[in-house]
Amino acid sequence: MSARTLHAGKATVGDVGGRSVVLAYGSVAAEYDALHARAALFDRSHRGRLRVSGERAAEMVAGLVTNDVAALAPGQGCYAAALTAKGKIVADVRVFVEEGSVLVDVPARAAAAWAAMVKKYVNPRIAPHTDETTRLRDIGVFGANARHVVATITGVQSSALTALPPYAHVTVEIDGARVLVASVPELGIEGFELIAPAEQHDALWRRAMEAGATPAGLEAWEIARVEAGRPEWGLDMDDSTIPQEANFDELHAISYTKGCYVGQETVARVHFRGHVNKHLRGVRAPGVEPPPRGATLHDAEGAVVGDVRSAVRSPMLGGIALAMVRREVAPGTTLVARWRDDAIAPDDVAGQVERRVDVAAQPIAIQ
């Protein structure tokens, strides 16, 4: 029985990048509450996973991404971006360096583009690469009690889990299978992901539930992600976005001292000689409902100064969103969000909706 059917009749299922995901197992509010008060359990298996192997694996991956993978030892990891030759984001990647190989984990929407990039630039005779998306699966445990849950089901000491830097990991054996246990900071609260052979997935899921974790779907994840100011490829950034526009400096995803990589010239030029004209910011709307994705943001003169990318209803903050906003817009500025709502008046100008929103200096982050 798959994790998704453990709550048969309750789960709402959706699609991300052509892959099935659970949107909610029941009440989104209850799942969100579990995340902040106890521990939430997420199925992250819809993401793509590709392994590059051999003595030169780290070197090969380093030539494709913005962070210094070649400097990492086994057990270490990092967050980074893979770019086009013109410095636009092909995928944001999570890199886990192991003995003799590098496992790269990418968003579902960017998995095909990342695989094509590896095929183009990495000679398989030098560094063999294999798609492990179906062979491996991934569960995430996040929240106040996440460390306790993970320690219980893996046998890793709580103190050892606490000591793991972001994306660092340990490998343990559970029921004869190798399980990678990584520290993942992506929701702004303590979190870990367990990447294991597909046949072990449901057993780990049940053990996590028995240890106190509550299954949670993508809707609860998205609320927490926007609260944490974490960009998602295909929503907040894409292959028209420069890494600095998505705040990759603040996410410690760019090295300016490493060797060459695809798209480096653009990233270096922005860093050393200039600046980006826009970047992701948090916006908050009065009340509960945020402006929807695609809404344009206007200043006092009516000029368009940004657009909404991800929007959620946060039980803690109300209507919030991540928006790409021009850099000259000062923190605290009130903008007007505008969008059409055809449910109000199809094909009529009266369907135009406006809502005032306040702009933050950076994406909203809740610690």
mmCIF file of C-alpha atoms in Angstrom:
data_model
loop_
_atom_site.group_PDB
_atom_site.id
_atom_site.type_symbol
_atom_site.label_atom_id
_atom_site.label_comp_id
_atom_site.label_asym_id
_atom_site.label_seq_id
_atom_site.Cartn_x
_atom_site.Cartn_y
_atom_site.Cartn_z
ATOM 1 C CA MET A 1 0.000 0.000 0.000
ATOM 2 C CA SER A 2 1.424 3.399 -0.969
ATOM 3 C CA ALA A 3 1.674 6.310 1.439
ATOM 4 C CA ARG A 4 -0.994 8.090 -0.541
ATOM 5 C CA THR A 5 -3.527 5.307 0.097
ATOM 6 C CA LEU A 6 -2.815 4.987 3.814
ATOM 7 C CA HIS A 7 -5.692 7.438 4.253
ATOM 8 C CA ALA A 8 -7.949 6.076 1.520
ATOM 9 C CA GLY A 9 -11.015 8.196 0.930
ATOM 10 C CA LYS A 10 -9.521 11.267 2.591
ATOM 11 C CA ALA A 11 -6.606 12.346 0.412
ATOM 12 C CA THR A 12 -6.989 14.991 -2.281
ATOM 13 C CA VAL A 13 -4.586 14.322 -5.149
ATOM 14 C CA GLY A 14 -3.102 16.787 -7.641
ATOM 15 C CA ASP A 15 -0.296 17.068 -10.151
ATOM 16 C CA VAL A 16 3.121 18.759 -10.142
ATOM 17 C CA GLY A 17 5.273 18.546 -13.231
ATOM 18 C CA GLY A 18 3.298 15.565 -14.500
ATOM 19 C CA ARG A 19 3.730 13.661 -11.232
ATOM 20 C CA SER A 20 0.973 12.793 -8.799
ATOM 21 C CA VAL A 21 1.092 14.461 -5.377
ATOM 22 C CA VAL A 22 -1.165 14.536 -2.341
ATOM 23 C CA LEU A 23 -2.573 18.030 -1.840
ATOM 24 C CA ALA A 24 -4.098 17.200 1.541
ATOM 25 C CA TYR A 25 -4.822 14.072 3.566
ATOM 26 C CA GLY A 26 -7.703 15.758 5.363
ATOM 27 C CA SER A 27 -7.833 19.177 6.995
ATOM 28 C CA VAL A 28 -5.125 21.524 5.710
ATOM 29 C CA ALA A 29 -5.486 23.567 8.905
ATOM 30 C CA ALA A 30 -4.800 20.477 11.029
ATOM 31 C CA GLU A 31 -1.789 19.555 8.899
ATOM 32 C CA TYR A 32 -0.421 23.094 9.195
ATOM 33 C CA ASP A 33 -0.974 22.981 12.959
ATOM 34 C CA ALA A 34 0.914 19.686 13.184
ATOM 35 C CA LEU A 35 3.826 21.228 11.293
ATOM 36 C CA HIS A 36 4.179 24.095 13.751
ATOM 37 C CA ALA A 37 3.187 22.329 16.972
ATOM 38 C CA ARG A 38 4.468 18.775 16.542
ATOM 39 C CA ALA A 39 5.802 17.179 13.333
ATOM 40 C CA ALA A 40 4.422 16.900 9.827
ATOM 41 C CA LEU A 41 5.197 14.090 7.396
ATOM 42 C CA PHE A 42 5.477 14.942 3.685
ATOM 43 C CA ASP A 43 5.877 12.645 0.690
ATOM 44 C CA ARG A 44 8.558 14.380 -1.424
ATOM 45 C CA SER A 45 8.909 11.537 -3.912
ATOM 46 C CA HIS A 46 7.546 13.573 -6.826
ATOM 47 C CA ARG A 47 10.887 15.385 -7.036
ATOM 48 C CA GLY A 48 13.511 14.185 -9.503
ATOM 49 C CA ARG A 49 16.689 12.382 -8.395
ATOM 50 C CA LEU A 50 19.753 11.825 -10.582
ATOM 51 C CA ARG A 51 23.039 10.252 -9.494
ATOM 52 C CA VAL A 52 26.433 11.077 -10.999
ATOM 53 C CA SER A 53 29.100 8.491 -10.152
ATOM 54 C CA GLY A 54 32.852 8.008 -10.317
ATOM 55 C CA GLU A 55 35.978 9.711 -9.019
ATOM 56 C CA ARG A 56 35.169 12.892 -10.933
ATOM 57 C CA ALA A 57 31.478 13.035 -10.057
ATOM 58 C CA ALA A 58 31.738 16.089 -7.792
ATOM 59 C CA GLU A 59 33.914 17.878 -10.340
ATOM 60 C CA MET A 60 31.386 17.225 -13.100
ATOM 61 C CA VAL A 61 28.431 18.440 -11.043
ATOM 62 C CA ALA A 62 30.417 21.492 -9.907
ATOM 63 C CA GLY A 63 30.785 22.527 -13.540
ATOM 64 C CA LEU A 64 27.008 22.681 -13.882
ATOM 65 C CA VAL A 65 25.912 24.568 -10.758
ATOM 66 C CA THR A 66 26.521 27.815 -8.895
ATOM 67 C CA ASN A 67 27.848 26.391 -5.620
ATOM 68 C CA ASP A 68 31.219 24.812 -4.851
ATOM 69 C CA VAL A 69 30.343 21.123 -4.999
ATOM 70 C CA ALA A 70 33.969 20.142 -5.653
ATOM 71 C CA ALA A 71 34.910 21.407 -2.185
ATOM 72 C CA LEU A 72 32.408 19.148 -0.422
ATOM 73 C CA ALA A 73 33.383 15.933 1.343
ATOM 74 C CA PRO A 74 31.166 12.840 1.526
ATOM 75 C CA GLY A 75 28.379 13.564 3.981
ATOM 76 C CA GLN A 76 28.172 17.212 2.995
ATOM 77 C CA GLY A 77 25.720 18.913 0.669
ATOM 78 C CA CYS A 78 24.531 22.247 -0.633
ATOM 79 C CA TYR A 79 21.804 24.161 -2.405
ATOM 80 C CA ALA A 80 22.587 25.603 -5.848
ATOM 81 C CA ALA A 81 21.229 26.584 -9.246
ATOM 82 C CA ALA A 82 21.864 25.076 -12.653
ATOM 83 C CA LEU A 83 21.848 27.734 -15.369
ATOM 84 C CA THR A 84 21.589 28.297 -19.074
ATOM 85 C CA ALA A 85 24.639 29.696 -20.853
ATOM 86 C CA LYS A 86 23.070 33.143 -20.368
ATOM 87 C CA GLY A 87 22.779 32.697 -16.613
ATOM 88 C CA LYS A 88 19.061 31.904 -16.308
ATOM 89 C CA ILE A 89 17.837 29.207 -13.922
ATOM 90 C CA VAL A 90 17.298 25.765 -15.465
ATOM 91 C CA ALA A 91 16.709 24.185 -12.057
ATOM 92 C CA ASP A 92 17.422 24.756 -8.406
ATOM 93 C CA VAL A 93 19.183 21.692 -7.051
ATOM 94 C CA ARG A 94 19.957 20.020 -3.754
ATOM 95 C CA VAL A 95 23.303 18.269 -3.860
ATOM 96 C CA PHE A 96 24.250 15.368 -1.577
ATOM 97 C CA VAL A 97 27.854 14.164 -1.875
ATOM 98 C CA GLU A 98 28.349 10.489 -1.033
ATOM 99 C CA GLU A 99 31.304 8.116 -1.273
ATOM 100 C CA GLY A 100 31.916 7.628 -4.983
ATOM 101 C CA SER A 101 28.861 9.519 -6.206
ATOM 102 C CA VAL A 102 26.781 12.681 -6.017
ATOM 103 C CA LEU A 103 22.999 12.541 -5.688
ATOM 104 C CA VAL A 104 21.241 15.598 -7.127
ATOM 105 C CA ASP A 105 17.621 16.228 -6.193
ATOM 106 C CA VAL A 106 15.538 18.670 -8.283
ATOM 107 C CA PRO A 107 11.943 19.971 -8.465
ATOM 108 C CA ALA A 108 9.561 17.887 -10.559
ATOM 109 C CA ARG A 109 8.936 20.766 -12.958
ATOM 110 C CA ALA A 110 12.677 21.097 -13.646
ATOM 111 C CA ALA A 111 13.662 17.418 -13.685
ATOM 112 C CA ALA A 112 13.607 16.949 -17.465
ATOM 113 C CA ALA A 113 15.651 20.099 -18.109
ATOM 114 C CA TRP A 114 18.238 19.094 -15.493
ATOM 115 C CA ALA A 115 18.541 15.579 -16.934
ATOM 116 C CA ALA A 116 19.027 17.048 -20.420
ATOM 117 C CA MET A 117 21.731 19.369 -19.111
ATOM 118 C CA VAL A 118 23.617 16.503 -17.475
ATOM 119 C CA LYS A 119 23.346 14.454 -20.661
ATOM 120 C CA LYS A 120 24.703 17.377 -22.697
ATOM 121 C CA TYR A 121 27.675 18.283 -20.508
ATOM 122 C CA VAL A 122 28.698 15.137 -18.596
ATOM 123 C CA ASN A 123 30.472 12.383 -20.516
ATOM 124 C CA PRO A 124 29.112 9.097 -19.105
ATOM 125 C CA ARG A 125 32.472 7.408 -19.693
ATOM 126 C CA ILE A 126 34.019 9.902 -17.257
ATOM 127 C CA ALA A 127 31.119 10.124 -14.802
ATOM 128 C CA PRO A 128 28.220 7.707 -15.354
ATOM 129 C CA HIS A 129 24.831 9.181 -14.517
ATOM 130 C CA THR A 130 21.546 7.442 -13.809
ATOM 131 C CA ASP A 131 18.011 8.649 -13.163
ATOM 132 C CA GLU A 132 17.007 7.316 -9.736
ATOM 133 C CA THR A 133 13.641 9.044 -9.490
ATOM 134 C CA THR A 134 11.699 5.779 -9.458
ATOM 135 C CA ARG A 135 14.317 3.685 -7.641
ATOM 136 C CA LEU A 136 14.464 6.080 -4.684
ATOM 137 C CA ARG A 137 11.692 7.792 -2.761
ATOM 138 C CA ASP A 138 11.768 10.639 -0.285
ATOM 139 C CA ILE A 139 9.840 11.469 2.867
ATOM 140 C CA GLY A 140 10.235 14.718 4.777
ATOM 141 C CA VAL A 141 9.711 15.224 8.506
ATOM 142 C CA PHE A 142 9.425 18.873 9.562
ATOM 143 C CA GLY A 143 8.376 20.669 12.724
ATOM 144 C CA ALA A 144 9.067 21.132 16.402
ATOM 145 C CA ASN A 145 9.352 17.376 17.044
ATOM 146 C CA ALA A 146 10.978 16.439 13.732
ATOM 147 C CA ARG A 147 14.298 15.543 15.310
ATOM 148 C CA HIS A 148 12.651 13.198 17.801
ATOM 149 C CA VAL A 149 10.676 11.442 15.058
ATOM 150 C CA VAL A 150 13.724 10.991 12.816
ATOM 151 C CA ALA A 151 15.906 9.801 15.692
ATOM 152 C CA THR A 152 13.254 7.248 16.638
ATOM 153 C CA ILE A 153 12.881 5.713 13.178
ATOM 154 C CA THR A 154 16.546 5.849 12.090
ATOM 155 C CA GLY A 155 18.487 5.278 15.299
ATOM 156 C CA VAL A 156 20.584 8.396 14.679
ATOM 157 C CA GLN A 157 21.268 10.239 17.929
ATOM 158 C CA SER A 158 19.287 13.447 18.367
ATOM 159 C CA SER A 159 22.525 15.345 19.051
ATOM 160 C CA ALA A 160 23.993 14.101 15.764
ATOM 161 C CA LEU A 161 20.926 15.305 13.874
ATOM 162 C CA THR A 162 21.155 18.708 15.555
ATOM 163 C CA ALA A 163 24.789 19.006 14.494
ATOM 164 C CA LEU A 164 24.065 18.506 10.787
ATOM 165 C CA PRO A 165 24.547 21.718 8.751
ATOM 166 C CA PRO A 166 22.054 22.406 5.942
ATOM 167 C CA TYR A 167 22.044 19.574 3.377
ATOM 168 C CA ALA A 168 24.615 17.562 5.326
ATOM 169 C CA HIS A 169 23.581 13.961 5.753
ATOM 170 C CA VAL A 170 24.308 10.597 7.275
ATOM 171 C CA THR A 171 23.619 7.174 5.821
ATOM 172 C CA VAL A 172 22.060 4.483 7.987
ATOM 173 C CA GLU A 173 20.873 0.948 7.376
ATOM 174 C CA ILE A 174 17.222 0.184 8.057
ATOM 175 C CA ASP A 175 15.909 -3.316 7.381
ATOM 176 C CA GLY A 176 18.946 -3.987 5.196
ATOM 177 C CA ALA A 177 18.461 -0.878 3.041
ATOM 178 C CA ARG A 178 20.640 2.251 2.834
ATOM 179 C CA VAL A 179 18.746 5.374 3.874
ATOM 180 C CA LEU A 180 20.165 8.864 3.417
ATOM 181 C CA VAL A 181 19.087 11.190 6.245
ATOM 182 C CA ALA A 182 19.615 14.861 5.367
ATOM 183 C CA SER A 183 19.085 18.141 7.189
ATOM 184 C CA VAL A 184 16.815 20.285 5.002
ATOM 185 C CA PRO A 185 16.134 23.921 6.036
ATOM 186 C CA GLU A 186 13.537 24.747 3.418
ATOM 187 C CA LEU A 187 10.516 25.578 5.575
ATOM 188 C CA GLY A 188 12.320 27.826 8.035
ATOM 189 C CA ILE A 189 11.834 25.244 10.791
ATOM 190 C CA GLU A 190 13.743 22.096 11.682
ATOM 191 C CA GLY A 191 13.375 19.463 9.014
ATOM 192 C CA PHE A 192 14.905 16.289 7.645
ATOM 193 C CA GLU A 193 14.392 14.198 4.547
ATOM 194 C CA LEU A 194 14.893 10.448 4.274
ATOM 195 C CA ILE A 195 15.792 9.179 0.814
ATOM 196 C CA ALA A 196 15.436 5.418 0.602
ATOM 197 C CA PRO A 197 14.802 2.609 -1.888
ATOM 198 C CA ALA A 198 11.209 2.715 -3.106
ATOM 199 C CA GLU A 199 10.377 -0.616 -1.493
ATOM 200 C CA GLN A 200 11.210 0.839 1.956
ATOM 201 C CA HIS A 201 9.096 3.956 1.552
ATOM 202 C CA ASP A 202 5.832 2.785 3.084
ATOM 203 C CA ALA A 203 7.523 1.110 6.054
ATOM 204 C CA LEU A 204 9.373 4.348 6.854
ATOM 205 C CA TRP A 205 6.147 6.300 6.438
ATOM 206 C CA ARG A 206 4.315 4.083 8.931
ATOM 207 C CA ARG A 207 7.182 4.267 11.416
ATOM 208 C CA ALA A 208 7.197 8.061 11.205
ATOM 209 C CA MET A 209 3.468 8.109 11.936
ATOM 210 C CA GLU A 210 3.941 5.752 14.865
ATOM 211 C CA ALA A 211 6.651 8.092 16.184
ATOM 212 C CA GLY A 212 4.201 10.994 16.194
ATOM 213 C CA ALA A 213 4.336 12.623 12.746
ATOM 214 C CA THR A 214 1.100 13.680 11.043
ATOM 215 C CA PRO A 215 0.791 13.151 7.262
ATOM 216 C CA ALA A 216 0.551 16.483 5.443
ATOM 217 C CA GLY A 217 0.066 17.395 1.813
ATOM 218 C CA LEU A 218 1.365 19.927 -0.650
ATOM 219 C CA GLU A 219 -1.097 22.648 0.388
ATOM 220 C CA ALA A 220 0.296 22.781 3.934
ATOM 221 C CA TRP A 221 3.825 22.638 2.492
ATOM 222 C CA GLU A 222 3.108 25.593 0.201
ATOM 223 C CA ILE A 223 1.810 27.739 3.050
ATOM 224 C CA ALA A 224 4.950 27.060 5.081
ATOM 225 C CA ARG A 225 7.190 27.567 2.040
ATOM 226 C CA VAL A 226 5.782 31.012 1.295
ATOM 227 C CA GLU A 227 5.962 31.922 4.987
ATOM 228 C CA ALA A 228 9.651 30.962 4.871
ATOM 229 C CA GLY A 229 10.242 32.974 1.682
ATOM 230 C CA ARG A 230 11.486 29.946 -0.217
ATOM 231 C CA PRO A 231 11.179 30.165 -4.028
ATOM 232 C CA GLU A 232 9.799 27.251 -6.039
ATOM 233 C CA TRP A 233 10.978 26.577 -9.588
ATOM 234 C CA GLY A 234 8.137 26.965 -12.067
ATOM 235 C CA LEU A 235 6.240 29.331 -9.777
ATOM 236 C CA ASP A 236 8.564 31.993 -8.381
ATOM 237 C CA MET A 237 11.451 31.465 -10.798
ATOM 238 C CA ASP A 238 12.056 29.818 -14.156
ATOM 239 C CA ASP A 239 14.415 29.869 -17.122
ATOM 240 C CA SER A 240 13.955 33.630 -17.454
ATOM 241 C CA THR A 241 15.205 34.301 -13.902
ATOM 242 C CA ILE A 242 18.754 35.236 -12.833
ATOM 243 C CA PRO A 243 19.763 33.592 -9.518
ATOM 244 C CA GLN A 244 20.132 36.904 -7.675
ATOM 245 C CA GLU A 245 16.549 37.791 -8.637
ATOM 246 C CA ALA A 246 15.434 34.730 -6.668
ATOM 247 C CA ASN A 247 17.618 35.730 -3.673
ATOM 248 C CA PHE A 248 20.116 32.910 -4.172
ATOM 249 C CA ASP A 249 22.834 34.926 -2.434
ATOM 250 C CA GLU A 250 20.738 34.990 0.731
ATOM 251 C CA LEU A 251 20.077 31.267 0.323
ATOM 252 C CA HIS A 252 23.854 30.596 0.269
ATOM 253 C CA ALA A 253 23.510 28.991 -3.148
ATOM 254 C CA ILE A 254 26.258 30.854 -5.039
ATOM 255 C CA SER A 255 30.042 30.677 -4.694
ATOM 256 C CA TYR A 256 32.042 33.556 -6.179
ATOM 257 C CA THR A 257 35.394 31.841 -5.615
ATOM 258 C CA LYS A 258 34.812 28.446 -7.263
ATOM 259 C CA GLY A 259 35.881 27.364 -10.717
ATOM 260 C CA CYS A 260 33.958 27.840 -13.934
ATOM 261 C CA TYR A 261 30.402 26.652 -14.472
ATOM 262 C CA VAL A 262 27.720 27.081 -17.103
ATOM 263 C CA GLY A 263 26.228 30.597 -16.919
ATOM 264 C CA GLN A 264 28.885 31.954 -14.555
ATOM 265 C CA GLU A 265 29.617 35.130 -16.525
ATOM 266 C CA THR A 266 26.167 36.622 -15.983
ATOM 267 C CA VAL A 267 26.095 35.794 -12.274
ATOM 268 C CA ALA A 268 29.584 37.228 -11.714
ATOM 269 C CA ARG A 269 28.815 40.389 -13.681
ATOM 270 C CA VAL A 270 25.732 41.097 -11.579
ATOM 271 C CA HIS A 271 27.675 40.501 -8.366
ATOM 272 C CA PHE A 272 30.834 42.461 -9.114
ATOM 273 C CA ARG A 273 29.622 45.208 -11.430
ATOM 274 C CA GLY A 274 25.966 45.850 -10.921
ATOM 275 C CA HIS A 275 22.693 44.668 -9.480
ATOM 276 C CA VAL A 276 19.425 43.099 -10.517
ATOM 277 C CA ASN A 277 16.507 45.413 -11.216
ATOM 278 C CA LYS A 278 13.978 43.210 -9.442
ATOM 279 C CA HIS A 279 13.924 40.394 -6.930
ATOM 280 C CA LEU A 280 11.539 38.246 -4.925
ATOM 281 C CA ARG A 281 9.879 40.025 -2.019
ATOM 282 C CA GLY A 282 7.181 39.172 0.437
ATOM 283 C CA VAL A 283 3.831 40.934 0.219
ATOM 284 C CA ARG A 284 1.017 40.869 2.719
ATOM 285 C CA ALA A 285 -2.621 41.683 2.012
ATOM 286 C CA PRO A 286 -5.078 42.883 4.662
ATOM 287 C CA GLY A 287 -7.468 40.116 5.619
ATOM 288 C CA VAL A 288 -7.280 36.497 4.551
ATOM 289 C CA GLU A 289 -7.294 36.413 0.756
ATOM 290 C CA PRO A 290 -4.020 37.227 -1.039
ATOM 291 C CA PRO A 291 -3.930 38.493 -4.622
ATOM 292 C CA PRO A 292 -3.639 35.476 -6.947
ATOM 293 C CA ARG A 293 -0.630 34.355 -8.931
ATOM 294 C CA GLY A 294 -0.230 36.598 -11.977
ATOM 295 C CA ALA A 295 -1.725 39.709 -10.378
ATOM 296 C CA THR A 296 0.202 42.836 -11.336
ATOM 297 C CA LEU A 297 1.480 45.235 -8.674
ATOM 298 C CA HIS A 298 1.135 48.978 -9.269
ATOM 299 C CA ASP A 299 2.680 51.994 -7.544
ATOM 300 C CA ALA A 300 0.894 55.239 -6.628
ATOM 301 C CA GLU A 301 1.224 56.489 -10.212
ATOM 302 C CA GLY A 302 -0.245 53.299 -11.611
ATOM 303 C CA ALA A 303 3.005 51.968 -13.067
ATOM 304 C CA VAL A 304 3.549 48.201 -12.963
ATOM 305 C CA VAL A 305 6.368 47.475 -10.508
ATOM 306 C CA GLY A 306 5.956 43.738 -10.009
ATOM 307 C CA ASP A 307 3.827 40.628 -10.203
ATOM 308 C CA VAL A 308 2.629 37.959 -7.790
ATOM 309 C CA ARG A 309 4.236 34.517 -8.105
ATOM 310 C CA SER A 310 3.086 32.305 -5.179
ATOM 311 C CA ALA A 311 0.082 33.242 -3.030
ATOM 312 C CA VAL A 312 -1.347 31.467 0.024
ATOM 313 C CA ARG A 313 -3.702 31.936 2.950
ATOM 314 C CA SER A 314 -1.577 31.599 6.078
ATOM 315 C CA PRO A 315 -3.347 30.787 9.367
ATOM 316 C CA MET A 316 -0.605 32.782 11.076
ATOM 317 C CA LEU A 317 -0.219 35.786 8.749
ATOM 318 C CA GLY A 318 -3.345 35.979 6.608
ATOM 319 C CA GLY A 319 -3.000 36.620 2.889
ATOM 320 C CA ILE A 320 0.673 36.526 1.873
ATOM 321 C CA ALA A 321 2.571 36.043 -1.356
ATOM 322 C CA LEU A 322 5.964 36.001 -2.982
ATOM 323 C CA ALA A 323 6.207 38.609 -5.710
ATOM 324 C CA MET A 324 8.874 39.757 -8.136
ATOM 325 C CA VAL A 325 9.177 43.474 -7.317
ATOM 326 C CA ARG A 326 11.445 46.197 -8.672
ATOM 327 C CA ARG A 327 14.321 46.987 -6.341
ATOM 328 C CA GLU A 328 13.513 50.702 -6.028
ATOM 329 C CA VAL A 329 10.234 49.912 -4.241
ATOM 330 C CA ALA A 330 11.005 50.643 -0.591
ATOM 331 C CA PRO A 331 10.101 48.196 2.181
ATOM 332 C CA GLY A 332 6.761 49.123 3.693
ATOM 333 C CA THR A 333 5.417 50.586 0.463
ATOM 334 C CA THR A 334 1.741 49.955 -0.172
ATOM 335 C CA LEU A 335 1.042 48.812 -3.724
ATOM 336 C CA VAL A 336 -2.173 48.010 -5.552
ATOM 337 C CA ALA A 337 -2.587 44.463 -6.860
ATOM 338 C CA ARG A 338 -4.804 44.135 -9.935
ATOM 339 C CA TRP A 339 -6.179 41.080 -11.681
ATOM 340 C CA ARG A 340 -9.212 39.915 -13.611
ATOM 341 C CA ASP A 341 -11.812 37.714 -12.004
ATOM 342 C CA ASP A 342 -14.023 36.258 -14.710
ATOM 343 C CA ALA A 343 -16.306 34.806 -12.055
ATOM 344 C CA ILE A 344 -17.320 38.380 -11.252
ATOM 345 C CA ALA A 345 -17.843 39.611 -14.802
ATOM 346 C CA PRO A 346 -16.622 37.460 -17.697
ATOM 347 C CA ASP A 347 -15.201 39.440 -20.613
ATOM 348 C CA ASP A 348 -16.078 42.715 -18.906
ATOM 349 C CA VAL A 349 -13.823 45.403 -17.490
ATOM 350 C CA ALA A 350 -15.907 45.214 -14.321
ATOM 351 C CA GLY A 351 -14.172 41.924 -13.651
ATOM 352 C CA GLN A 352 -11.042 43.879 -12.675
ATOM 353 C CA VAL A 353 -10.202 43.373 -8.998
ATOM 354 C CA GLU A 354 -7.936 45.560 -6.878
ATOM 355 C CA ARG A 355 -6.407 44.958 -3.465
ATOM 356 C CA ARG A 356 -3.792 46.859 -1.513
ATOM 357 C CA VAL A 357 -0.704 44.963 -0.400
ATOM 358 C CA ASP A 358 2.339 45.886 1.687
ATOM 359 C CA VAL A 359 5.839 45.048 0.456
ATOM 360 C CA ALA A 360 8.613 43.615 2.630
ATOM 361 C CA ALA A 361 12.357 44.041 2.123
ATOM 362 C CA GLN A 362 12.761 40.314 1.533
ATOM 363 C CA PRO A 363 10.418 37.334 1.373
ATOM 364 C CA ILE A 364 8.584 36.747 4.618
ATOM 365 C CA ALA A 365 10.417 34.376 6.932
ATOM 366 C CA ILE A 366 9.059 32.841 10.115
ATOM 367 C CA GLN A 367 11.627 31.278 12.407
#
